[in-house]
Short mmCIF file of C-alpha atoms and ligand atoms in Angstrom, two decimals:
data_model
loop_
_atom_site.label_atom_id
_atom_site.label_comp_id
_atom_site.label_asym_id
_atom_site.label_seq_id
_atom_site.Cartn_x
_atom_site.Cartn_y
_atom_site.Cartn_z
CA MET A 158 15.63 -2.73 55.51
CA THR A 159 12.62 -4.64 57.99
CA ILE A 160 9.31 -4.90 55.66
CA LEU A 161 6.01 -4.95 58.06
CA VAL A 162 3.33 -7.36 55.57
CA THR A 163 -0.24 -7.24 57.28
CA GLY A 164 -2.19 -9.78 55.54
CA GLY A 165 0.15 -12.18 54.91
CA ALA A 166 -1.56 -15.56 56.16
CA GLY A 167 -3.84 -14.70 53.53
CA PHE A 168 -3.26 -15.59 49.70
CA ILE A 169 -1.23 -12.72 48.50
CA GLY A 170 0.42 -11.32 51.27
CA SER A 171 1.66 -15.07 51.55
CA ASN A 172 3.30 -15.18 48.31
CA PHE A 173 4.65 -11.19 48.88
CA ILE A 174 6.34 -13.13 51.93
CA PHE A 175 7.65 -16.02 49.87
CA TYR A 176 9.13 -13.79 47.20
CA LEU A 177 10.63 -11.42 50.12
CA LEU A 178 12.57 -13.93 51.75
CA ARG A 179 13.63 -15.59 48.03
CA HIS A 180 14.99 -12.37 46.52
CA ARG A 181 15.31 -9.68 49.16
CA PRO A 182 18.41 -11.68 51.12
CA ASP A 183 19.26 -8.59 53.45
CA ASP A 184 15.41 -7.78 54.51
CA ARG A 185 13.62 -8.96 57.66
CA VAL A 186 10.26 -9.51 57.25
CA ILE A 187 7.50 -9.31 59.79
CA CYS A 188 3.88 -10.25 59.23
CA VAL A 189 0.95 -9.01 60.98
CA ASP A 190 -2.52 -10.99 60.87
CA SER A 191 -5.70 -11.56 62.83
CA LEU A 192 -6.51 -15.03 61.54
CA THR A 193 -9.96 -14.36 59.96
CA TYR A 194 -11.65 -17.23 58.35
CA ALA A 195 -9.36 -16.55 55.33
CA GLY A 196 -6.20 -16.14 57.08
CA ASN A 197 -4.17 -19.37 57.63
CA LEU A 198 -1.27 -19.69 59.25
CA SER A 199 -0.15 -22.91 58.07
CA THR A 200 0.67 -21.34 54.55
CA LEU A 201 3.07 -19.80 56.54
CA SER A 202 4.68 -23.21 58.04
CA SER A 203 8.12 -23.08 55.71
CA VAL A 204 9.21 -19.49 56.53
CA MET A 205 7.95 -19.78 60.13
CA GLN A 206 11.50 -20.57 61.64
CA ASP A 207 13.65 -18.22 59.58
CA GLN A 208 15.39 -16.06 61.46
CA ARG A 209 14.44 -13.49 59.30
CA PHE A 210 10.96 -13.85 59.77
CA ARG A 211 8.52 -12.99 62.51
CA PHE A 212 4.60 -13.42 62.55
CA TYR A 213 2.68 -11.40 65.13
CA ARG A 214 -0.96 -12.51 65.59
CA ALA A 215 -3.16 -9.00 65.69
CA ASP A 216 -5.97 -6.89 64.44
CA ILE A 217 -4.49 -4.08 62.25
CA CYS A 218 -7.93 -2.43 63.52
CA ASP A 219 -6.10 -2.81 67.59
CA ARG A 220 -4.26 0.41 67.92
CA GLU A 221 -2.73 -0.55 71.57
CA ALA A 222 -1.59 -3.71 69.37
CA ILE A 223 -0.42 -2.10 66.66
CA GLY A 224 1.53 0.31 68.47
CA GLU A 225 3.64 -2.21 70.82
CA ILE A 226 4.55 -3.97 67.35
CA PHE A 227 5.84 -1.11 65.54
CA GLN A 228 7.62 -0.11 68.70
CA LYS A 229 9.52 -3.11 69.00
CA GLU A 230 10.21 -4.02 65.19
CA ARG A 231 10.70 -0.61 63.83
CA PRO A 232 9.70 -0.92 60.46
CA ASP A 233 10.63 0.90 57.41
CA VAL A 234 8.32 -0.59 55.10
CA VAL A 235 4.98 -1.55 55.58
CA VAL A 236 2.60 -3.04 53.15
CA ASN A 237 -0.90 -3.21 53.71
CA PHE A 238 -2.58 -5.89 52.16
CA ALA A 239 -4.83 -7.09 54.99
CA ALA A 240 -8.51 -6.35 54.34
CA GLU A 241 -11.52 -8.35 53.88
CA SER A 242 -11.84 -9.40 50.38
CA HIS A 243 -14.61 -11.05 49.28
CA VAL A 244 -16.84 -9.01 47.07
CA ASP A 245 -20.47 -11.40 47.50
CA ARG A 246 -19.39 -11.75 51.74
CA SER A 247 -19.25 -7.37 51.32
CA ILE A 248 -23.04 -7.77 49.84
CA LEU A 249 -24.11 -10.18 52.31
CA ASP A 250 -22.71 -7.84 55.54
CA PRO A 251 -20.66 -4.88 54.60
CA SER A 252 -19.54 -4.17 58.39
CA ALA A 253 -16.56 -5.69 58.69
CA PHE A 254 -15.11 -4.28 55.40
CA LEU A 255 -15.59 -0.87 56.72
CA ARG A 256 -13.81 -1.72 59.98
CA THR A 257 -10.71 -3.59 58.63
CA ASN A 258 -10.56 -2.07 55.18
CA ILE A 259 -11.42 1.69 55.93
CA PHE A 260 -10.77 2.04 59.72
CA GLY A 261 -7.76 -0.36 60.05
CA ALA A 262 -5.60 1.21 57.34
CA SER A 263 -5.85 4.09 59.13
CA VAL A 264 -4.40 2.88 62.58
CA LEU A 265 -1.72 1.61 60.44
CA MET A 266 -0.67 5.05 58.51
CA ASP A 267 -0.93 6.25 62.12
CA ALA A 268 1.35 4.19 63.86
CA SER A 269 3.97 4.67 60.42
CA LEU A 270 3.58 8.14 61.05
CA GLN A 271 4.29 7.89 64.60
CA TYR A 272 7.14 5.45 64.66
CA GLY A 273 8.82 7.14 61.63
CA VAL A 274 8.05 4.26 58.33
CA SER A 275 9.71 5.77 55.38
CA ARG A 276 7.31 4.25 53.03
CA TYR A 277 3.44 2.78 53.72
CA HIS A 278 2.20 1.38 50.66
CA GLN A 279 -1.64 0.55 50.34
CA VAL A 280 -2.38 -2.43 48.26
CA SER A 281 -5.96 -1.74 46.30
CA THR A 282 -7.92 -3.60 43.32
CA ASP A 283 -8.57 -2.39 39.68
CA GLU A 284 -12.68 -2.65 41.33
CA VAL A 285 -11.88 1.40 42.35
CA TYR A 286 -12.86 2.19 39.08
CA GLY A 287 -16.04 0.60 38.79
CA ASP A 288 -16.48 -1.39 35.52
CA LEU A 289 -16.39 -1.09 31.67
CA PRO A 290 -18.82 -2.29 28.80
CA LEU A 291 -18.40 -5.15 27.41
CA ASP A 292 -18.77 -3.91 23.73
CA LYS A 293 -16.02 -1.53 24.02
CA PRO A 294 -12.68 -3.45 24.22
CA GLU A 295 -10.66 -0.50 23.80
CA LEU A 296 -11.66 1.26 27.51
CA MET A 297 -8.57 0.79 30.04
CA PHE A 298 -8.17 1.64 33.33
CA THR A 299 -6.02 3.86 34.35
CA GLU A 300 -4.34 5.62 37.48
CA THR A 301 -6.30 9.00 36.29
CA THR A 302 -9.95 7.11 35.48
CA PRO A 303 -12.66 7.86 38.40
CA LEU A 304 -13.59 5.92 40.93
CA ARG A 305 -17.03 4.51 40.24
CA THR A 306 -17.37 1.25 43.56
CA SER A 307 -19.83 -0.68 42.38
CA SER A 308 -19.84 -3.05 46.25
CA PRO A 309 -19.03 -2.43 49.80
CA TYR A 310 -15.70 -4.58 48.76
CA SER A 311 -14.75 -1.72 46.14
CA ALA A 312 -16.02 1.41 47.88
CA SER A 313 -14.16 0.31 51.49
CA LYS A 314 -11.02 -0.30 49.04
CA ALA A 315 -11.47 3.36 47.51
CA SER A 316 -11.91 5.26 50.87
CA ALA A 317 -8.51 2.98 52.17
CA ASP A 318 -6.98 4.62 48.96
CA LEU A 319 -8.28 8.03 49.46
CA LEU A 320 -7.70 8.04 52.64
CA ALA A 321 -3.92 7.30 51.87
CA GLN A 322 -3.53 10.11 49.28
CA ALA A 323 -4.90 12.43 52.42
CA TYR A 324 -2.56 11.00 54.90
CA PHE A 325 0.71 12.08 51.93
CA ARG A 326 -1.17 15.40 50.97
CA THR A 327 -1.54 16.57 54.80
CA TYR A 328 1.30 14.70 57.14
CA GLY A 329 3.52 13.88 54.24
CA LEU A 330 3.62 9.96 55.03
CA GLY A 331 5.35 8.64 52.25
CA VAL A 332 2.51 6.94 50.75
CA THR A 333 2.41 4.96 47.55
CA ILE A 334 -0.83 3.02 46.24
CA SER A 335 -1.22 -0.23 43.56
CA ARG A 336 -4.10 -1.17 41.95
CA CYS A 337 -4.35 -4.74 40.59
CA SER A 338 -6.64 -7.01 38.74
CA ASN A 339 -8.01 -10.29 39.81
CA ASN A 340 -4.56 -12.73 41.04
CA TYR A 341 -4.97 -16.51 40.62
CA GLY A 342 -2.24 -18.60 41.65
CA PRO A 343 -1.35 -20.96 45.20
CA TYR A 344 -3.06 -20.10 48.26
CA HIS A 345 -6.06 -19.22 46.97
CA PHE A 346 -8.84 -18.89 49.15
CA PRO A 347 -11.36 -21.39 48.30
CA GLU A 348 -14.41 -18.92 48.10
CA LYS A 349 -12.82 -16.83 44.96
CA LEU A 350 -13.62 -18.49 41.06
CA ILE A 351 -10.65 -20.07 39.94
CA PRO A 352 -10.06 -21.56 43.44
CA LEU A 353 -13.78 -22.45 43.74
CA MET A 354 -14.21 -24.08 40.18
CA ILE A 355 -11.00 -26.39 40.73
CA ILE A 356 -12.00 -27.78 44.26
CA ASN A 357 -15.62 -28.20 42.94
CA ALA A 358 -14.47 -29.38 39.42
CA LEU A 359 -12.55 -32.08 41.39
CA ASN A 360 -15.35 -33.14 43.80
CA ASP A 361 -17.41 -33.67 40.57
CA ARG A 362 -19.66 -30.83 42.33
CA PRO A 363 -21.47 -28.34 40.15
CA LEU A 364 -19.70 -25.02 38.86
CA PRO A 365 -21.85 -22.06 40.25
CA VAL A 366 -21.59 -19.60 36.74
CA TYR A 367 -23.46 -16.06 38.33
CA GLY A 368 -25.44 -15.00 35.31
CA LYS A 369 -24.34 -16.07 31.85
CA GLY A 370 -20.67 -16.29 32.41
CA GLU A 371 -19.87 -13.39 29.94
CA ASN A 372 -18.57 -11.01 32.54
CA VAL A 373 -14.72 -9.97 31.72
CA ARG A 374 -11.73 -9.90 34.52
CA ASP A 375 -8.65 -8.83 33.99
CA TRP A 376 -6.14 -11.69 35.24
CA LEU A 377 -2.54 -11.69 36.76
CA TYR A 378 -0.56 -14.13 38.24
CA VAL A 379 0.18 -13.77 41.92
CA GLU A 380 3.98 -13.82 41.59
CA ASP A 381 4.25 -11.00 38.98
CA HIS A 382 2.45 -8.85 41.20
CA CYS A 383 4.46 -9.16 44.19
CA ALA A 384 7.89 -8.60 41.98
CA ALA A 385 5.37 -5.53 40.72
CA ILE A 386 4.82 -4.56 44.77
CA ASP A 387 8.17 -4.85 45.48
CA LEU A 388 9.66 -2.74 42.54
CA ILE A 389 7.09 0.11 43.90
CA LEU A 390 8.28 0.11 47.20
CA ARG A 391 11.78 0.21 45.98
CA LYS A 392 11.86 2.84 42.64
CA GLY A 393 7.96 3.89 43.26
CA ARG A 394 7.30 7.75 43.43
CA GLU A 395 5.81 8.69 46.74
CA GLY A 396 2.22 9.79 46.43
CA GLU A 397 1.91 8.05 43.31
CA VAL A 398 -0.86 5.25 42.24
CA TYR A 399 0.25 2.18 40.07
CA ASN A 400 -1.99 0.07 37.90
CA ILE A 401 -0.83 -3.30 37.81
CA GLY A 402 -2.14 -5.85 35.55
CA GLY A 403 -0.70 -8.33 32.57
CA HIS A 404 -3.34 -7.78 29.61
CA ASN A 405 -5.32 -11.04 30.22
CA GLU A 406 -9.08 -10.74 29.80
CA ARG A 407 -11.17 -13.31 30.02
CA LYS A 408 -14.66 -14.32 30.60
CA ASN A 409 -15.47 -16.13 33.55
CA ILE A 410 -17.68 -18.79 31.23
CA ASP A 411 -14.39 -19.91 29.01
CA ILE A 412 -12.02 -19.88 32.57
CA VAL A 413 -14.54 -22.77 33.41
CA ARG A 414 -14.59 -24.48 30.62
CA LEU A 415 -10.94 -24.18 30.61
CA ILE A 416 -10.45 -25.56 33.75
CA CYS A 417 -12.92 -28.48 33.03
CA GLY A 418 -10.62 -29.28 30.12
CA GLU A 419 -7.48 -29.22 32.46
CA LEU A 420 -8.79 -31.97 34.76
CA ASN A 421 -10.84 -33.67 32.07
CA LYS A 422 -14.00 -33.05 33.72
CA PRO A 423 -17.64 -32.70 31.74
CA GLU A 424 -18.82 -29.30 31.32
CA SER A 425 -22.12 -30.45 32.22
CA LEU A 426 -20.71 -29.98 35.59
CA ILE A 427 -21.63 -26.06 34.64
CA GLU A 428 -24.53 -25.11 36.09
CA PHE A 429 -26.11 -21.14 35.82
CA VAL A 430 -26.58 -19.37 39.00
CA ASP A 431 -28.18 -16.05 40.04
CA ASP A 432 -25.89 -12.97 39.28
CA ARG A 433 -24.44 -11.25 41.78
CA LYS A 434 -25.94 -7.93 42.60
CA GLY A 435 -24.10 -5.38 41.20
CA HIS A 436 -22.12 -7.52 39.35
CA ASP A 437 -19.16 -5.42 37.72
CA LEU A 438 -19.14 -6.48 33.65
CA ARG A 439 -15.91 -5.76 32.72
CA TYR A 440 -12.52 -4.80 34.49
CA ALA A 441 -9.03 -4.13 32.59
CA ILE A 442 -5.90 -2.43 33.26
CA ASP A 443 -4.23 -0.20 31.74
CA PRO A 444 -0.25 -0.67 32.94
CA HIS A 445 1.38 1.73 30.84
CA LYS A 446 2.68 3.92 33.28
CA ILE A 447 4.63 1.00 35.56
CA GLU A 448 6.06 -0.64 32.89
CA THR A 449 7.36 2.50 31.75
CA GLU A 450 8.23 4.17 34.49
CA LEU A 451 9.69 1.13 36.21
CA GLY A 452 10.40 -1.48 33.80
CA TRP A 453 8.35 -4.07 35.35
CA ARG A 454 6.44 -6.30 33.23
CA SER A 455 4.45 -9.60 33.75
CA LYS A 456 5.96 -12.93 33.10
CA VAL A 457 3.81 -15.31 33.77
CA SER A 458 1.17 -16.53 30.73
CA PHE A 459 -2.34 -17.35 31.49
CA ASP A 460 -1.56 -20.63 29.65
CA GLU A 461 1.37 -21.50 32.07
CA GLY A 462 -0.12 -20.07 35.42
CA ILE A 463 -3.48 -21.62 35.36
CA ARG A 464 -1.46 -25.12 34.43
CA LYS A 465 0.86 -24.42 37.79
CA THR A 466 -2.21 -23.62 39.54
CA ILE A 467 -3.82 -26.69 38.94
CA GLN A 468 -1.43 -28.35 39.56
CA TRP A 469 -0.85 -26.81 43.32
CA TYR A 470 -4.27 -27.68 44.03
CA LEU A 471 -3.41 -31.21 43.07
CA GLU A 472 -0.72 -31.61 44.91
CA ASN A 473 -2.07 -29.50 48.11
CA ARG A 474 -5.02 -30.96 48.75
CA SER A 475 -5.24 -31.16 52.91
CA TRP A 476 -4.64 -27.32 52.68
CA TRP A 477 -8.03 -26.70 50.76
CA GLN A 478 -9.04 -29.73 52.30
CA THR A 479 -9.20 -28.37 55.81
CA ILE A 480 -10.71 -24.89 54.84
CA LEU A 481 -13.59 -26.58 53.49
CA SER A 482 -13.94 -28.53 56.71
CA GLY A 483 -14.19 -25.29 59.04
CA GLU A 484 -16.32 -22.20 58.99
CA TYR A 485 -16.55 -22.22 55.25
CA GLN A 486 -19.25 -24.65 55.03
CA ASP A 487 -21.46 -22.27 56.26
CA TYR A 488 -20.86 -19.61 54.24
CA TYR A 489 -20.90 -21.92 51.02
CA ARG A 490 -24.79 -23.26 52.05
CA MET A 491 -25.94 -19.47 52.47
CA MET A 492 -24.23 -18.61 49.35
CA TYR A 493 -24.98 -21.67 46.62
CA GLY A 494 -28.05 -23.26 48.88
CA LYS A 495 -25.89 -26.64 49.37
CA SER A 496 -22.92 -28.05 51.40
CA ASP A 497 -19.57 -28.12 49.96
CA GLU A 498 -19.19 -31.48 51.34
P1 NAD B 1443 -7.26 -12.72 51.52
O1 NAD B 1443 -8.80 -12.30 52.43
O2 NAD B 1443 -6.72 -14.18 50.82
O3 NAD B 1443 -6.10 -12.54 53.10
C1 NAD B 1443 -6.60 -11.13 53.12
C2 NAD B 1443 -5.70 -11.41 54.94
O4 NAD B 1443 -5.69 -10.30 56.04
C3 NAD B 1443 -5.97 -12.51 55.51
O5 NAD B 1443 -5.18 -13.50 55.94
C4 NAD B 1443 -6.81 -12.19 56.86
O6 NAD B 1443 -6.64 -12.85 57.89
C5 NAD B 1443 -5.96 -11.15 56.76
N1 NAD B 1443 -7.11 -10.15 57.72
C6 NAD B 1443 -8.27 -9.85 57.72
N2 NAD B 1443 -8.88 -8.19 58.44
C7 NAD B 1443 -7.73 -8.33 59.55
C8 NAD B 1443 -7.93 -7.87 60.07
N3 NAD B 1443 -8.56 -6.95 61.10
N4 NAD B 1443 -6.27 -7.54 61.05
C9 NAD B 1443 -5.40 -8.11 60.12
N5 NAD B 1443 -5.16 -9.20 59.22
C10 NAD B 1443 -6.72 -9.04 58.93
O7 NAD B 1443 -6.79 -11.27 50.04
P2 NAD B 1443 -6.22 -11.74 49.41
O8 NAD B 1443 -6.80 -12.02 47.78
O9 NAD B 1443 -4.93 -11.90 49.42
O10 NAD B 1443 -6.18 -10.07 49.17
C11 NAD B 1443 -4.75 -9.44 49.62
C12 NAD B 1443 -5.12 -7.72 49.28
O11 NAD B 1443 -4.75 -7.50 48.11
C13 NAD B 1443 -6.38 -7.29 49.62
O12 NAD B 1443 -6.25 -5.33 50.60
C14 NAD B 1443 -7.13 -7.21 48.55
O13 NAD B 1443 -8.21 -6.05 48.10
C15 NAD B 1443 -6.11 -6.89 47.69
N6 NAD B 1443 -6.22 -7.13 46.27
C16 NAD B 1443 -6.64 -8.62 45.79
C17 NAD B 1443 -6.94 -9.25 44.53
C18 NAD B 1443 -7.15 -10.65 44.43
O14 NAD B 1443 -7.71 -10.78 43.24
N7 NAD B 1443 -7.08 -11.24 45.23
C19 NAD B 1443 -6.71 -8.37 43.52
C20 NAD B 1443 -6.23 -7.17 43.87
C21 NAD B 1443 -6.24 -6.16 45.04
P1 TYD B 1444 -14.21 -13.53 42.14
O1 TYD B 1444 -13.17 -14.75 42.32
O2 TYD B 1444 -14.84 -13.56 43.49
O3 TYD B 1444 -13.36 -12.14 42.29
P2 TYD B 1444 -13.91 -10.59 41.55
O4 TYD B 1444 -15.60 -10.46 42.56
O5 TYD B 1444 -12.80 -10.07 42.68
O6 TYD B 1444 -13.76 -10.44 40.23
O7 TYD B 1444 -15.15 -13.27 41.31
C1 TYD B 1444 -14.55 -13.41 39.70
C2 TYD B 1444 -15.84 -13.84 38.84
O8 TYD B 1444 -16.23 -14.87 38.69
C3 TYD B 1444 -16.78 -12.72 38.55
O9 TYD B 1444 -16.84 -11.69 37.67
C4 TYD B 1444 -17.71 -13.13 39.86
C5 TYD B 1444 -17.89 -14.33 38.87
N1 TYD B 1444 -17.84 -15.74 40.02
C6 TYD B 1444 -18.77 -16.79 39.63
O10 TYD B 1444 -19.28 -16.67 38.66
N2 TYD B 1444 -19.20 -17.88 40.45
C7 TYD B 1444 -18.73 -18.12 41.36
O11 TYD B 1444 -19.23 -18.72 42.30
C8 TYD B 1444 -17.82 -16.75 42.09
C9 TYD B 1444 -17.49 -17.07 43.50
C10 TYD B 1444 -17.57 -15.62 41.22
#
């Protein structure tokens, strides 16, 4: 099978490529990525020479370039990870989110129809369901929870989900959609909570916690997410949505304290800063459908996953130090009012 993975130079896409090359020896993997600030070609250096792998630098909104790649590679399956993915950036400027996350997805779906792709998988997020109250722990997102978005990011992701369902119904494109909770693990871009806190703690920099740190996220180790998508590609039913999550809800402040503890850094580094606008209170995934229908289970506990993640950031300083020296500085200054150096 030839699997075309978009956004494969980013966090989850790269981990998915490694997963496929490791577990699916008969598959070819084609990566398409435009290398935005979040894409990093060095992440893929270990697979660049692999005969089963090929990389194309292209923008998913560029219809001509995408058509040429589909024409040449004739993928059987497309997995769309390519996206603008950071909520805070979407609040600063939504436009790139609408372009890539909605229009780009439609270009990929058109090409999938034109070149007879048998499965188009849209990687979505639990954020399309909005948020849950903090005082009703029994409530969780199921696949039938209404879409109720809070940020330009989540609105753009929900739009792509609706488009994918429309392409299934109207054109018969073989679509599946997965909605996953927050991922963590190797190659996570330093702007996101867990890597930001690890890196700042290592550099003895303040740890900026929004509001009171009471917001809850449901964390999943990235490899568990990759295994779930691989399973959906092979066994999932067309036209269906699958929620992915590992029943691991944590308050932000507890995660930051845990990271301080693991790195032997004082909690006095924690700085409570202005809250995010429209900040979602709590996410919690009910993964019953994928567990019962496809037999998926998360395998990595949070204690194990967070230790592996911290270890990875300790052992791969040059990966994140290169990022910190680039455009990221301007963003950090705009967000947090000071340099990250
Ligand atoms: P990321 O920001 O780390 O990576 C995104 C990748 O997409 C980058 O390599 C970037 O260069 C590429 N890209 C962006 N715009 C592009 C364009 N126009 N054309 C081609 N490539 C482009 O994101 P991530 O955290 O790996 O997320 C991947 C996907 O998973 C996204 O669709 C996101 O919405 C979804 N998701 C993420 C999480 C999470 O916790 N990170 C959770 C659920 C769902
Ligand atoms: P983030 O990693 O941006 O993921 P998402 O917004 O998609 O859930 O943020 C996770 C949580 O951490 C979210 O509640 C916002 C909070 N947060 C902070 O408190 N401080 C920070 O510097 C960042 C980036 C996030």
